[in-house]
PDB file of C-alpha atoms in Angstrom:
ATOM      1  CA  UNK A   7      59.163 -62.101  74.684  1.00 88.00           C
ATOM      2  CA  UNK A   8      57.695 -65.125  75.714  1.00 97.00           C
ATOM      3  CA  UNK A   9      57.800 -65.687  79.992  1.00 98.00           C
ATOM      4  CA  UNK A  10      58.065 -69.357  81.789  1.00 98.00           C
ATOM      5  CA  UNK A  11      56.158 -68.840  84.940  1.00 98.00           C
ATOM      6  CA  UNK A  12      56.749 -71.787  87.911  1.00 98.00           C
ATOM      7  CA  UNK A  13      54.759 -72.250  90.846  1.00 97.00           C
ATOM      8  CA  UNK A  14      57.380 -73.582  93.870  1.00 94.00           C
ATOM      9  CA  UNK A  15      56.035 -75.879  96.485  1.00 90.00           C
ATOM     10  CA  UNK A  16      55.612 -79.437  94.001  1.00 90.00           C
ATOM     11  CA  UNK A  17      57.024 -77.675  90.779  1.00 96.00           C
ATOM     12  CA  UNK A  18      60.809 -76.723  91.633  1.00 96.00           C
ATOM     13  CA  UNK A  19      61.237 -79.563  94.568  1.00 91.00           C
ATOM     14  CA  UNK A  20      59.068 -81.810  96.264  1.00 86.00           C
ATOM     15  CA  UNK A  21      59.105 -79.675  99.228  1.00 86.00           C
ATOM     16  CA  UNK A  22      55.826 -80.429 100.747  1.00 84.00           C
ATOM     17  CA  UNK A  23      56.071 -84.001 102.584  1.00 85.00           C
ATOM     18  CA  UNK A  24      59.536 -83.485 103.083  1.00 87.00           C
ATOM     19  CA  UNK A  25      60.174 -79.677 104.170  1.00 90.00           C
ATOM     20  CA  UNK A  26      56.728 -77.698 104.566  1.00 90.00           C
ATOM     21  CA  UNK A  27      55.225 -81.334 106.904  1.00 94.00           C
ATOM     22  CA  UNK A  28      57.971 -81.444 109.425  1.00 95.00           C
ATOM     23  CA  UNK A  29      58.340 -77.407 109.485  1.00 95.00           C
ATOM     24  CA  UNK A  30      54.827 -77.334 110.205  1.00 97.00           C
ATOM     25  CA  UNK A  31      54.947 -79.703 113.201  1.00 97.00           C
ATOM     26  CA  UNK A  32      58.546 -78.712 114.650  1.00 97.00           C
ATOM     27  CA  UNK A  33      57.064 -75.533 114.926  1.00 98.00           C
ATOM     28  CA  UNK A  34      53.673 -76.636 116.687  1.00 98.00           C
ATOM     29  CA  UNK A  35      56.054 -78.559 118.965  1.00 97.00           C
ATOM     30  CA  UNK A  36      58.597 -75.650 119.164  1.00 97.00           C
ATOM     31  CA  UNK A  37      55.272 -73.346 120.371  1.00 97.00           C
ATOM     32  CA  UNK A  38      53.672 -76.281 122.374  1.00 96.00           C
ATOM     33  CA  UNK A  39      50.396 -76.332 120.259  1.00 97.00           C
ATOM     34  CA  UNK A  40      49.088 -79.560 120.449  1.00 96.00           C
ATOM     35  CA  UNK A  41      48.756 -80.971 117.031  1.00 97.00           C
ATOM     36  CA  UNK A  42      51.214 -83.139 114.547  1.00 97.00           C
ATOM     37  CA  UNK A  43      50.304 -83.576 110.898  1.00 97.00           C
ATOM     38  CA  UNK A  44      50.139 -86.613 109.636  1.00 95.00           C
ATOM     39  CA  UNK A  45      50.690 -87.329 105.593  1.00 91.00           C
ATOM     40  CA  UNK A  46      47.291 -87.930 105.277  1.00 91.00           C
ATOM     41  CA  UNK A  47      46.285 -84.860 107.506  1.00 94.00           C
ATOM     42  CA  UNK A  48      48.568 -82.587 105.576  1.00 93.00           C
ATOM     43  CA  UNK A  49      47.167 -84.112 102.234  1.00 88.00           C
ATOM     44  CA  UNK A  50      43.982 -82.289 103.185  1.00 89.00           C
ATOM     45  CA  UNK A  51      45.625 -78.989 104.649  1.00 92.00           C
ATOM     46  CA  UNK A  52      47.917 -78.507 101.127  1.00 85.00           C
ATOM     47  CA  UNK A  53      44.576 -77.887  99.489  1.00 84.00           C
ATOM     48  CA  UNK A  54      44.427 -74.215 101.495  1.00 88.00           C
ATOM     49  CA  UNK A  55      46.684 -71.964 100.018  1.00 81.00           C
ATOM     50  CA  UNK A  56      49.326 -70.612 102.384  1.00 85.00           C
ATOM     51  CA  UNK A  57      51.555 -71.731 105.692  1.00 90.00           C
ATOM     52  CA  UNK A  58      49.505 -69.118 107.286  1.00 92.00           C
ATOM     53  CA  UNK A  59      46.065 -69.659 106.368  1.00 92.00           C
ATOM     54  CA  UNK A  60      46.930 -73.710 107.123  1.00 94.00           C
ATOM     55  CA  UNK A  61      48.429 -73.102 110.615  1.00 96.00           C
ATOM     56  CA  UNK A  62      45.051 -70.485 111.210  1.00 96.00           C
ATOM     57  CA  UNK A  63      43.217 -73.578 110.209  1.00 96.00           C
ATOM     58  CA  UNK A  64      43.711 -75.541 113.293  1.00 96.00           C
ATOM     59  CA  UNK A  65      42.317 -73.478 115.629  1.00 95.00           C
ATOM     60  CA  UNK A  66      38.997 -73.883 116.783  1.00 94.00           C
ATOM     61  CA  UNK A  67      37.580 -72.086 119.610  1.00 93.00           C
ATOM     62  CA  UNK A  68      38.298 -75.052 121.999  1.00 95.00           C
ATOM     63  CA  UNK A  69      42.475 -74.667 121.222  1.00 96.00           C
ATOM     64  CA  UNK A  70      42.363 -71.475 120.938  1.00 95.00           C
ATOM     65  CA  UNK A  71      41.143 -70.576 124.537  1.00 94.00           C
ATOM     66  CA  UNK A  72      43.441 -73.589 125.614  1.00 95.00           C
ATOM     67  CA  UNK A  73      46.032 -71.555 123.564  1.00 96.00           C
ATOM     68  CA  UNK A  74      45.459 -68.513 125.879  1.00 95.00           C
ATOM     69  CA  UNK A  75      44.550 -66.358 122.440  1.00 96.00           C
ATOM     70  CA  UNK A  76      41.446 -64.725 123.543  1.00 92.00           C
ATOM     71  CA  UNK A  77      41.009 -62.608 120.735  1.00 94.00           C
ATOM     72  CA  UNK A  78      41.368 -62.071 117.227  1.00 93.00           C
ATOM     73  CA  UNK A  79      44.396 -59.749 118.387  1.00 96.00           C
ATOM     74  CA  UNK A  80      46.197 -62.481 119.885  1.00 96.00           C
ATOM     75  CA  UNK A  81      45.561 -65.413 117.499  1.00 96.00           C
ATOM     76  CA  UNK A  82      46.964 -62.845 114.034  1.00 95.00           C
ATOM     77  CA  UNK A  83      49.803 -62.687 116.855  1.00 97.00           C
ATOM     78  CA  UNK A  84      50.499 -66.830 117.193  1.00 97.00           C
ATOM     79  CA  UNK A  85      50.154 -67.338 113.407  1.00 97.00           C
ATOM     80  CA  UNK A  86      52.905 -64.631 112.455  1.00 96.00           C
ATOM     81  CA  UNK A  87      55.104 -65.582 115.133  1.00 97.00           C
ATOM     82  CA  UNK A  88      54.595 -69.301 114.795  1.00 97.00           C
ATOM     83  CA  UNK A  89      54.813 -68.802 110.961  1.00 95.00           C
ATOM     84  CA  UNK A  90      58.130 -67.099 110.901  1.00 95.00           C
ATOM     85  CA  UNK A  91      59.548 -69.615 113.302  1.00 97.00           C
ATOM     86  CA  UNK A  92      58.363 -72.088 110.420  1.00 94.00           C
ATOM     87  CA  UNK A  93      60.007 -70.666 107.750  1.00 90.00           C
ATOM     88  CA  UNK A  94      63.246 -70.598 109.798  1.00 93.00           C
ATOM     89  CA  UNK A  95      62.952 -74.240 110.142  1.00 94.00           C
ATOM     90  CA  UNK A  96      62.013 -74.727 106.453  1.00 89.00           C
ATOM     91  CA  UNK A  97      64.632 -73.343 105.052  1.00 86.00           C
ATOM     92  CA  UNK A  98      67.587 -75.017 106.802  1.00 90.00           C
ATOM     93  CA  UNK A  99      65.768 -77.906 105.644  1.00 90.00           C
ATOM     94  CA  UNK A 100      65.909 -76.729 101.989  1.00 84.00           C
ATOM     95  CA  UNK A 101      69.561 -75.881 102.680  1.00 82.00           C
ATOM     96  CA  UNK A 102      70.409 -79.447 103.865  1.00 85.00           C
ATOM     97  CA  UNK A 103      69.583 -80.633 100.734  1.00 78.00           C
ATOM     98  CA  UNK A 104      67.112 -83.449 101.708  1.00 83.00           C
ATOM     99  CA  UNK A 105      64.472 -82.216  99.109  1.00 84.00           C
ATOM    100  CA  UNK A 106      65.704 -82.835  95.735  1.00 81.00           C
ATOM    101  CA  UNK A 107      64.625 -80.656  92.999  1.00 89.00           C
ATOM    102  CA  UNK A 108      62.345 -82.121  90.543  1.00 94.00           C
ATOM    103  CA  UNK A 109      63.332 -83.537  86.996  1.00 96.00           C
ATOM    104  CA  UNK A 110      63.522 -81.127  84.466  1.00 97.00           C
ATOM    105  CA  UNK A 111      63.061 -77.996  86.092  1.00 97.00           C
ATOM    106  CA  UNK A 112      66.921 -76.682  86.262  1.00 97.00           C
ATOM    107  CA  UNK A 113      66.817 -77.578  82.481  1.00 97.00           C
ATOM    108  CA  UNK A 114      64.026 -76.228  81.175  1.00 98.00           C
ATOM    109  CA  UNK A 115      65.033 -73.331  82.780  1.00 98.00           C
ATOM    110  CA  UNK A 116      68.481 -73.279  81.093  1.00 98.00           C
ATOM    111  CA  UNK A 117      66.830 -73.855  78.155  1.00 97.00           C
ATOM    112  CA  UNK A 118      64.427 -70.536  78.355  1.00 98.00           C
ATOM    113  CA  UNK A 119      66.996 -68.322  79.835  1.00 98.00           C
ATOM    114  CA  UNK A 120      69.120 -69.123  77.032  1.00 98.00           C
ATOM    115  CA  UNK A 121      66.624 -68.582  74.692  1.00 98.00           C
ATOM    116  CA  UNK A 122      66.006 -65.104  76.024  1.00 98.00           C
ATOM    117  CA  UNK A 123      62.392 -66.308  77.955  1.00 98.00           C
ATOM    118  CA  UNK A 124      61.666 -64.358  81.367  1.00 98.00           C
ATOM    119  CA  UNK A 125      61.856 -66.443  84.117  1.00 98.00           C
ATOM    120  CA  UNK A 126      59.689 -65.838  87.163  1.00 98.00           C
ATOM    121  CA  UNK A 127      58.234 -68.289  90.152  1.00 98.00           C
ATOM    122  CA  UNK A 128      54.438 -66.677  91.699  1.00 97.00           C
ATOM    123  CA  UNK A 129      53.762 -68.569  94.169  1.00 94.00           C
ATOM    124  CA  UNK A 130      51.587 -68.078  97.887  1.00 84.00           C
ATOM    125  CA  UNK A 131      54.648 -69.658 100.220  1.00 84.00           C
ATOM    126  CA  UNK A 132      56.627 -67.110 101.804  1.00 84.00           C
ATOM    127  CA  UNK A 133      59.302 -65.646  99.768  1.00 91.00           C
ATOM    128  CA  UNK A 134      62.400 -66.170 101.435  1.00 88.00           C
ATOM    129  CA  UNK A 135      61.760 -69.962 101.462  1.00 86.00           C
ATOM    130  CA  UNK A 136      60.908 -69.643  98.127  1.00 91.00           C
ATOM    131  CA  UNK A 137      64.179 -68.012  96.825  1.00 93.00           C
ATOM    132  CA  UNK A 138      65.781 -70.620  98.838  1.00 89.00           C
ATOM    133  CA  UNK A 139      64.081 -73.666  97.416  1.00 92.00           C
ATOM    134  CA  UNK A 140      65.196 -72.302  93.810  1.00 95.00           C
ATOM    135  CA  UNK A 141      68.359 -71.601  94.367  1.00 94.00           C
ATOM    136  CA  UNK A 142      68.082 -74.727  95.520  1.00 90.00           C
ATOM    137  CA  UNK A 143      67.042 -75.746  92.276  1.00 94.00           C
ATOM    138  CA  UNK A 144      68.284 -73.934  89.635  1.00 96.00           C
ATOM    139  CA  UNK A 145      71.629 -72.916  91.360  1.00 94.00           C
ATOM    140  CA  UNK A 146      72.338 -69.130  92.146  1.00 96.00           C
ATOM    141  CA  UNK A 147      73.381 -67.849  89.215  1.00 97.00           C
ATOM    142  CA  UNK A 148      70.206 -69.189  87.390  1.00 98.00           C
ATOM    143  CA  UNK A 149      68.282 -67.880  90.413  1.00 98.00           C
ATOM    144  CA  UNK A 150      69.395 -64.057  89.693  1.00 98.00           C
ATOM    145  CA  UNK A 151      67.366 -64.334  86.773  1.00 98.00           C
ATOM    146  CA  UNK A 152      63.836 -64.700  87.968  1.00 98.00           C
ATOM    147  CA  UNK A 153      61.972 -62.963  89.111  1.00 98.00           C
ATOM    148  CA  UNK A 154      60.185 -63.741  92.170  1.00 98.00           C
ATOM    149  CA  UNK A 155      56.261 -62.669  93.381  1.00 97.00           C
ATOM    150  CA  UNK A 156      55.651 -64.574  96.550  1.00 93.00           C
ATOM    151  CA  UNK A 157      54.004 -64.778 100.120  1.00 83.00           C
ATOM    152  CA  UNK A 158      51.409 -61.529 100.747  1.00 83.00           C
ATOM    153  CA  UNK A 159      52.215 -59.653  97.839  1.00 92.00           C
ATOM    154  CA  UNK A 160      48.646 -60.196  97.039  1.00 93.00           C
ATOM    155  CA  UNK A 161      45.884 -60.650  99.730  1.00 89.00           C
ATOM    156  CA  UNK A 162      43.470 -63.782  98.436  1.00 91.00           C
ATOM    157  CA  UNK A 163      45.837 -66.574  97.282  1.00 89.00           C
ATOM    158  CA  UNK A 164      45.338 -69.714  95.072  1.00 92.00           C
ATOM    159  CA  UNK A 165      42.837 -70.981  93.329  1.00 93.00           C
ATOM    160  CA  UNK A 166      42.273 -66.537  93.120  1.00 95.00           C
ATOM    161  CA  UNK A 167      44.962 -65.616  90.391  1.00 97.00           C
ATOM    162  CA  UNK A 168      45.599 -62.555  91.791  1.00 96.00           C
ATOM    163  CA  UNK A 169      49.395 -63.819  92.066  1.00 96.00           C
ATOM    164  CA  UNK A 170      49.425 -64.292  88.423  1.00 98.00           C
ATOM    165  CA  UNK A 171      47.534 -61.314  87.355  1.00 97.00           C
ATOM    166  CA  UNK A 172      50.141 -59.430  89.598  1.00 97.00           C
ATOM    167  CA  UNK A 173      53.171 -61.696  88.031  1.00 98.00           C
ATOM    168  CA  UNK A 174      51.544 -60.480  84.619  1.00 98.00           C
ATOM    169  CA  UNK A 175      51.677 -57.130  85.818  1.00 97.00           C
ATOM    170  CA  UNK A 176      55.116 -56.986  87.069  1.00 98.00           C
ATOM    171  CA  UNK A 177      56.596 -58.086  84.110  1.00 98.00           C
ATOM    172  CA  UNK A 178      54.576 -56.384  81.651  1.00 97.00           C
ATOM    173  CA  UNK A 179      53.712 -59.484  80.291  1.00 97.00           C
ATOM    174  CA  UNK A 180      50.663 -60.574  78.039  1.00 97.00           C
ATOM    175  CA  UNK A 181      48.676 -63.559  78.383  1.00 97.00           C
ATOM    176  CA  UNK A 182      49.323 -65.814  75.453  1.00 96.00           C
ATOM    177  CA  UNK A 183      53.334 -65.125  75.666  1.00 97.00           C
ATOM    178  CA  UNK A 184      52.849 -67.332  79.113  1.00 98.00           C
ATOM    179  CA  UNK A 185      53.710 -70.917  80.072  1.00 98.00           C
ATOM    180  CA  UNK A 186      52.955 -71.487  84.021  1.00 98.00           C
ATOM    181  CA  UNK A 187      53.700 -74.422  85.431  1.00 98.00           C
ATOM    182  CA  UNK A 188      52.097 -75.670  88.193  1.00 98.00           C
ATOM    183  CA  UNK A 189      51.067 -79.208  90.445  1.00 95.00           C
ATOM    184  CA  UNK A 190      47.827 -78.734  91.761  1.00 93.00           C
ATOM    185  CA  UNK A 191      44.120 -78.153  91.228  1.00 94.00           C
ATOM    186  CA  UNK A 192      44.309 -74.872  92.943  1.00 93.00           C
ATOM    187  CA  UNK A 193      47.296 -73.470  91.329  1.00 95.00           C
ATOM    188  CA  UNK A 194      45.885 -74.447  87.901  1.00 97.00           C
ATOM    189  CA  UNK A 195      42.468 -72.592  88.751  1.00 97.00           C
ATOM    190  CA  UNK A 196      44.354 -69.538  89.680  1.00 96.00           C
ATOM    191  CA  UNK A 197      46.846 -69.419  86.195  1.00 97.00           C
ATOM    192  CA  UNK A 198      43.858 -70.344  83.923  1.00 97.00           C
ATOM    193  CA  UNK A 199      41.201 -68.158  85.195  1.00 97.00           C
ATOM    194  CA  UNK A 200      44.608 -65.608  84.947  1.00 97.00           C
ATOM    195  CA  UNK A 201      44.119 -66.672  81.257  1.00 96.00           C
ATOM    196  CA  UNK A 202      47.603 -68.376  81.263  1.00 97.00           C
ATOM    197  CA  UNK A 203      47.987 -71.508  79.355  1.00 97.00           C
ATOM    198  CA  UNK A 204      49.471 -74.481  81.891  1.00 98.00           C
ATOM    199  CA  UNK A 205      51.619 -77.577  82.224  1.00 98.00           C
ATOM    200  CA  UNK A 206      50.778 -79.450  84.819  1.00 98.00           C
ATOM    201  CA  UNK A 207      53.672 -81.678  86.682  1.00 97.00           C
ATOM    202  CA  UNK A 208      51.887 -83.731  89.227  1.00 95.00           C
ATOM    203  CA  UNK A 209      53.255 -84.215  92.844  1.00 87.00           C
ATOM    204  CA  UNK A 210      52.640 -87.313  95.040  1.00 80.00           C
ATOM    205  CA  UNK A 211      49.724 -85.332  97.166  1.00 84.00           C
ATOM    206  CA  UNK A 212      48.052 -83.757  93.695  1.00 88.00           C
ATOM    207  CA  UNK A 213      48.214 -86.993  91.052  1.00 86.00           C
ATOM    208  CA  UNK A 214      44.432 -87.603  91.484  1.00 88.00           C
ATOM    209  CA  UNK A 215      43.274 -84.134  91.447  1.00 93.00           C
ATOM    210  CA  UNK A 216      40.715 -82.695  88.314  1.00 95.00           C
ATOM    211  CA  UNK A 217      43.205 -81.072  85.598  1.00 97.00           C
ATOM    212  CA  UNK A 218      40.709 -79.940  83.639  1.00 96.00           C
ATOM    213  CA  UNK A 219      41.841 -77.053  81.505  1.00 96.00           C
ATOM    214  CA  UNK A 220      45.269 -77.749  82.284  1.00 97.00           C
ATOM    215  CA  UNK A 221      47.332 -77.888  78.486  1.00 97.00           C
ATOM    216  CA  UNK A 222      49.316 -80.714  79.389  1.00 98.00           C
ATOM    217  CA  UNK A 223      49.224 -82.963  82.380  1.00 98.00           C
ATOM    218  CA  UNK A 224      52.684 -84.963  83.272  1.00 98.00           C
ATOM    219  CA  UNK A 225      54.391 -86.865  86.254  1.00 96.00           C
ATOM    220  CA  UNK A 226      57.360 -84.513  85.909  1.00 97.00           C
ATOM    221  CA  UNK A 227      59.136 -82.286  82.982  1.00 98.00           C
ATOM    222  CA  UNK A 228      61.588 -85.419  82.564  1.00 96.00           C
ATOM    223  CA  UNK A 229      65.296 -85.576  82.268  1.00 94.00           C
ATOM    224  CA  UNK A 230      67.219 -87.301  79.038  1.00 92.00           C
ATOM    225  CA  UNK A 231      69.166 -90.353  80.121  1.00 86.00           C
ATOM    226  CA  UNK A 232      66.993 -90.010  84.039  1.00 89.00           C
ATOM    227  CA  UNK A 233      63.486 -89.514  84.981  1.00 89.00           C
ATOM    228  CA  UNK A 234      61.170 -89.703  82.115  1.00 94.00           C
ATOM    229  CA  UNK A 235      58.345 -87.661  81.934  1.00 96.00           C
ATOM    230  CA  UNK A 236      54.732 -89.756  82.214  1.00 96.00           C
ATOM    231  CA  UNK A 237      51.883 -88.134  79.920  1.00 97.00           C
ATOM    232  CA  UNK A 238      48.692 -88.074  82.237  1.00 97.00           C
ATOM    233  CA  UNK A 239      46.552 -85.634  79.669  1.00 97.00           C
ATOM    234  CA  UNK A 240      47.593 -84.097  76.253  1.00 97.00           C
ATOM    235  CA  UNK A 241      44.357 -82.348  75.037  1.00 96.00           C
ATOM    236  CA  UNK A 242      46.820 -80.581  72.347  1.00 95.00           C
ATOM    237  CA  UNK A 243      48.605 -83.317  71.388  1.00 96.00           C
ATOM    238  CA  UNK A 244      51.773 -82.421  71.871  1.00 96.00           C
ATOM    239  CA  UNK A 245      52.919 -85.606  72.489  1.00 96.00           C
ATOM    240  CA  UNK A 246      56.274 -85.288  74.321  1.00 95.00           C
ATOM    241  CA  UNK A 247      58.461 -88.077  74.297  1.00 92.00           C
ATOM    242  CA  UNK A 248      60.464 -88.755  77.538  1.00 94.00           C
ATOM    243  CA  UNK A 249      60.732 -84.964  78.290  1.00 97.00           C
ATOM    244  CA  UNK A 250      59.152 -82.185  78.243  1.00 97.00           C
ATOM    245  CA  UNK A 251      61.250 -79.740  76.660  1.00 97.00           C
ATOM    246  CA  UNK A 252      61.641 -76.097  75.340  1.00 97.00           C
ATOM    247  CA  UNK A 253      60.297 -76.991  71.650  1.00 97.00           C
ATOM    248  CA  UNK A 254      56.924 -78.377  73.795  1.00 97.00           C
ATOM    249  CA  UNK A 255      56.609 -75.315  75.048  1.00 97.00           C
ATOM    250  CA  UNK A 256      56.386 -72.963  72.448  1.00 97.00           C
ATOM    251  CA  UNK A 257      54.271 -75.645  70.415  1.00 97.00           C
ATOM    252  CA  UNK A 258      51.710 -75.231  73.303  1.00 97.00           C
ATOM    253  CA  UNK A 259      51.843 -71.305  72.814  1.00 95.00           C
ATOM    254  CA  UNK A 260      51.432 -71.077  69.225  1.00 92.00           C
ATOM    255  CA  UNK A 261      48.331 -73.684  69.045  1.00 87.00           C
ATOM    256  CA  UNK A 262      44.715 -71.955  69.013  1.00 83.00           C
ATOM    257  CA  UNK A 263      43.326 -72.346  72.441  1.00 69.00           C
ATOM    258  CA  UNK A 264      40.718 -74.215  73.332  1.00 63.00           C
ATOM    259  CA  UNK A 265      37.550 -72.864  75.038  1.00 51.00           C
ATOM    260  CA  UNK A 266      38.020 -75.004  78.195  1.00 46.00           C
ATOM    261  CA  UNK A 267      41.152 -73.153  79.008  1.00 49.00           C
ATOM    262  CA  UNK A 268      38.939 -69.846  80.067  1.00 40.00           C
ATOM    263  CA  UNK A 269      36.732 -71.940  82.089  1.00 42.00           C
ATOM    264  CA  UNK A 270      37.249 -72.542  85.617  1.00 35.00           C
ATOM    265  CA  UNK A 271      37.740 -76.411  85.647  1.00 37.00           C
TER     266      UNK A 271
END
């Protein structure tokens, strides 16, 4: 049976300038840690995979000791407690409904489940935001059908794809049944060196990353009638027209890969 893997942050929603940014700096403000994230600051910080391991990445020795963490005790401490406190935030944002869910996903989604495709999201965000952002998404009813492999379920995240080799695990699935999609450089590293073929749908902070190796590259999955979908690479040729859609899929798992795809790009 063949499996339709997403990654969430940039794939279901575009939940990273408008939920994961202000999280990130209510919470520094909500713990009086001196630092806001700008756009372009945050461009640079959504390139280290998980809230954790970003928040861990502002502190130096200097704001540490100004922190009062004097020890490696104290600062594991801050991060989980600041972290939680972040996903609190984050998710009433995803519940307000200010982050819209990207074009095509809730579709192509439809279209798999109905097709009798398992549905799954693997990605390094903490999992109760991420079962929010696709309900979000995909609606609840859609949601009971994926499964989800999220947060510290492994211990190295992206570009590593020990999520995926996990998610591959979990659902007994083999390589070449899988489509991931993802919308960065990291998350393509991690499904490809996985051995996962990968559609790439670009988000506002990823459109000039390398995609090399990636099986198709696009500005979104598209919507008939709505958003169409922008080809950015096609190595396979493919060539989807305005969407990307079920058919595309399975096209890209029955073609003969190409030896890029088990490079690391």
């Amino acid at each position: 049976m063949p499996a339709l893997i997403f990654d969430c942050d940039g794939v279901l929603a575009d939940t990273e300038q408008y939920g994961h940014l202000p999280a990130f700096n209510q919470t520094f403000a909500d713990f009086g840690v001196p630092v806001q994230w700008s756009v372009e600051e945050y461009a640079e910080k959504v390139k280290i995979g998980g809230g954790k391991e970003r928040m861990r990445s502002i502190l130096t020795p200097s704001l540490a000791q100004t922190l009062g963490l004097q020890d490696d005790d104290a600062v594991n401490s801050a991060v989980l407690s600041w972290h939680r406190r972040k996903t609190e935030v984050y998710k009433a944002l995803v519940e307000s409904g200010i982050m819209p869910a990207r074009p095509g996903v809730a579709r192509i989604a439809r279209e798999a489940h109905d097709a009798g495709w398992t549905l799954a999201v693997a990605s390094t965000s903490a999992e109760p935001a991420v079962r929010a952002v696709l309900a979000h998404t995909v609606g609840d009813d859609l949601a009971a059908h994926f499964s989800v492999f999220a947060g510290d379920v492994v211990p190295a995240k992206k570009p590593a794809p020990d999520i995926y080799l996990f998610a591959l695990k979990e659902l007994g699935a083999a390589p070449p049944d899988v489509i991931v999609v993802e919308d960065s450089a990291n998350g393509l590293r991690a499904a490809v060196t996985a051995g996962l073929r990968t559609v790439v749908t670009v988000s506002g902070f990823t459109r000039g990353e390398d995609f090399t190796g990636a099986a198709l590259v696009v500005s979104s999955l598209g919507d008939p009638g709505r958003e169409q979908a922008e080809v950015l690479a096609d190595p396979y040729g493919v060539h989807p027209s305005g969407t990307v859609t079920l058919a595309t899929l399975r096209e890209l798992l029955v073609l003969p890969a190409m030896s890029h795809e088990t490079e690391t790009p």
